[in-house]
XYZ file of C-alpha atoms in Angstrom:
98
model
C 99.903 122.006 122.339
C 101.035 120.048 125.362
C 104.666 119.587 126.279
C 104.534 115.943 125.165
C 103.126 116.972 121.780
C 105.858 119.605 121.436
C 108.577 117.019 122.047
C 106.932 114.620 119.599
C 106.757 117.343 116.927
C 110.361 118.403 117.591
C 111.515 114.786 117.238
C 109.560 114.473 113.984
C 111.157 117.651 112.624
C 114.613 116.467 113.669
C 114.100 113.129 111.876
C 113.060 114.962 108.703
C 116.089 117.268 108.927
C 118.436 114.323 109.422
C 116.810 112.407 106.570
C 117.115 115.361 104.205
C 120.757 115.810 105.185
C 121.576 112.164 104.492
C 119.644 112.270 101.215
C 121.490 115.439 100.162
C 124.881 113.906 100.947
C 124.041 110.727 99.009
C 122.787 112.823 96.098
C 125.893 114.983 96.151
C 128.194 111.953 96.178
C 126.250 110.335 93.332
C 126.261 113.532 91.266
C 129.934 114.217 91.923
C 131.393 110.765 91.329
C 129.081 108.846 88.966
C 128.999 111.027 85.804
C 131.741 110.641 83.257
C 134.045 113.516 82.358
C 131.658 115.090 79.853
C 130.664 118.748 79.738
C 127.262 119.887 80.974
C 124.814 122.292 79.287
C 126.373 125.336 80.997
C 129.895 124.482 79.829
C 131.157 123.257 83.193
C 132.113 119.649 83.844
C 128.934 117.598 84.267
C 129.846 116.451 87.791
C 130.211 120.092 88.869
C 126.913 121.191 87.359
C 125.012 118.291 88.897
C 126.524 118.423 92.380
C 127.071 122.166 92.805
C 124.321 123.816 90.747
C 121.326 121.565 90.052
C 121.252 119.501 93.256
C 121.391 122.518 95.618
C 118.595 124.243 93.680
C 116.527 121.060 93.841
C 117.081 120.737 97.588
C 116.183 124.374 98.209
C 112.788 123.598 96.682
C 112.500 120.309 98.608
C 113.453 121.985 101.904
C 110.898 124.744 101.297
C 108.116 122.208 100.805
C 109.186 120.137 103.817
C 109.107 123.263 105.996
C 105.643 124.117 104.676
C 104.245 120.598 105.175
C 106.088 119.025 108.132
C 107.300 121.835 110.378
C 104.895 123.591 112.741
C 105.085 126.813 114.687
C 105.556 125.813 118.324
C 105.138 128.213 121.220
C 108.335 128.136 123.277
C 106.701 129.583 126.378
C 105.810 127.190 129.169
C 102.247 126.817 130.328
C 100.941 129.372 132.800
C 101.119 128.084 136.350
C 97.899 127.423 138.153
C 96.812 129.947 140.774
C 97.983 127.773 143.684
C 101.399 127.241 142.071
C 101.710 130.937 141.297
C 100.826 131.856 144.857
C 103.421 129.426 146.191
C 106.024 130.842 143.796
C 105.216 134.381 144.865
C 105.476 133.296 148.511
C 108.901 131.732 147.880
C 110.061 134.900 146.110
C 108.952 137.012 149.059
C 110.796 134.709 151.471
C 114.000 135.104 149.460
C 113.815 138.896 149.556
C 113.502 138.993 153.352
C-alpha cells in the first residue's frame, strides 16, 4: 500500500469514526429525551434503558461490523529506501561520527 493509499484509508476510517460518533450522540439524545416517563421491561425508566443499556449494546455490534468491513490493517513502517538513498544515508551517518 502506497503512502497516498494509506492516507486515503486513514481519512476514510476517520470519517466513519466521526459519523458513528455523531450517530451515537443523536441516538443517545433521542433515547434519553423523547420517551415518556414510563417504565421499561427491566424495571428501569424507559429513557434509561434505551439510552444506557440498549443503545450501547447496539453500537458495540455496529462498531464491530464497521471495524470488520471498513477498517484495514495498515503497515506503519515506511518503505525501504532504495540502494542509492541507503548508501547516501550511510555516508551521512559516517560523516556525523567523524
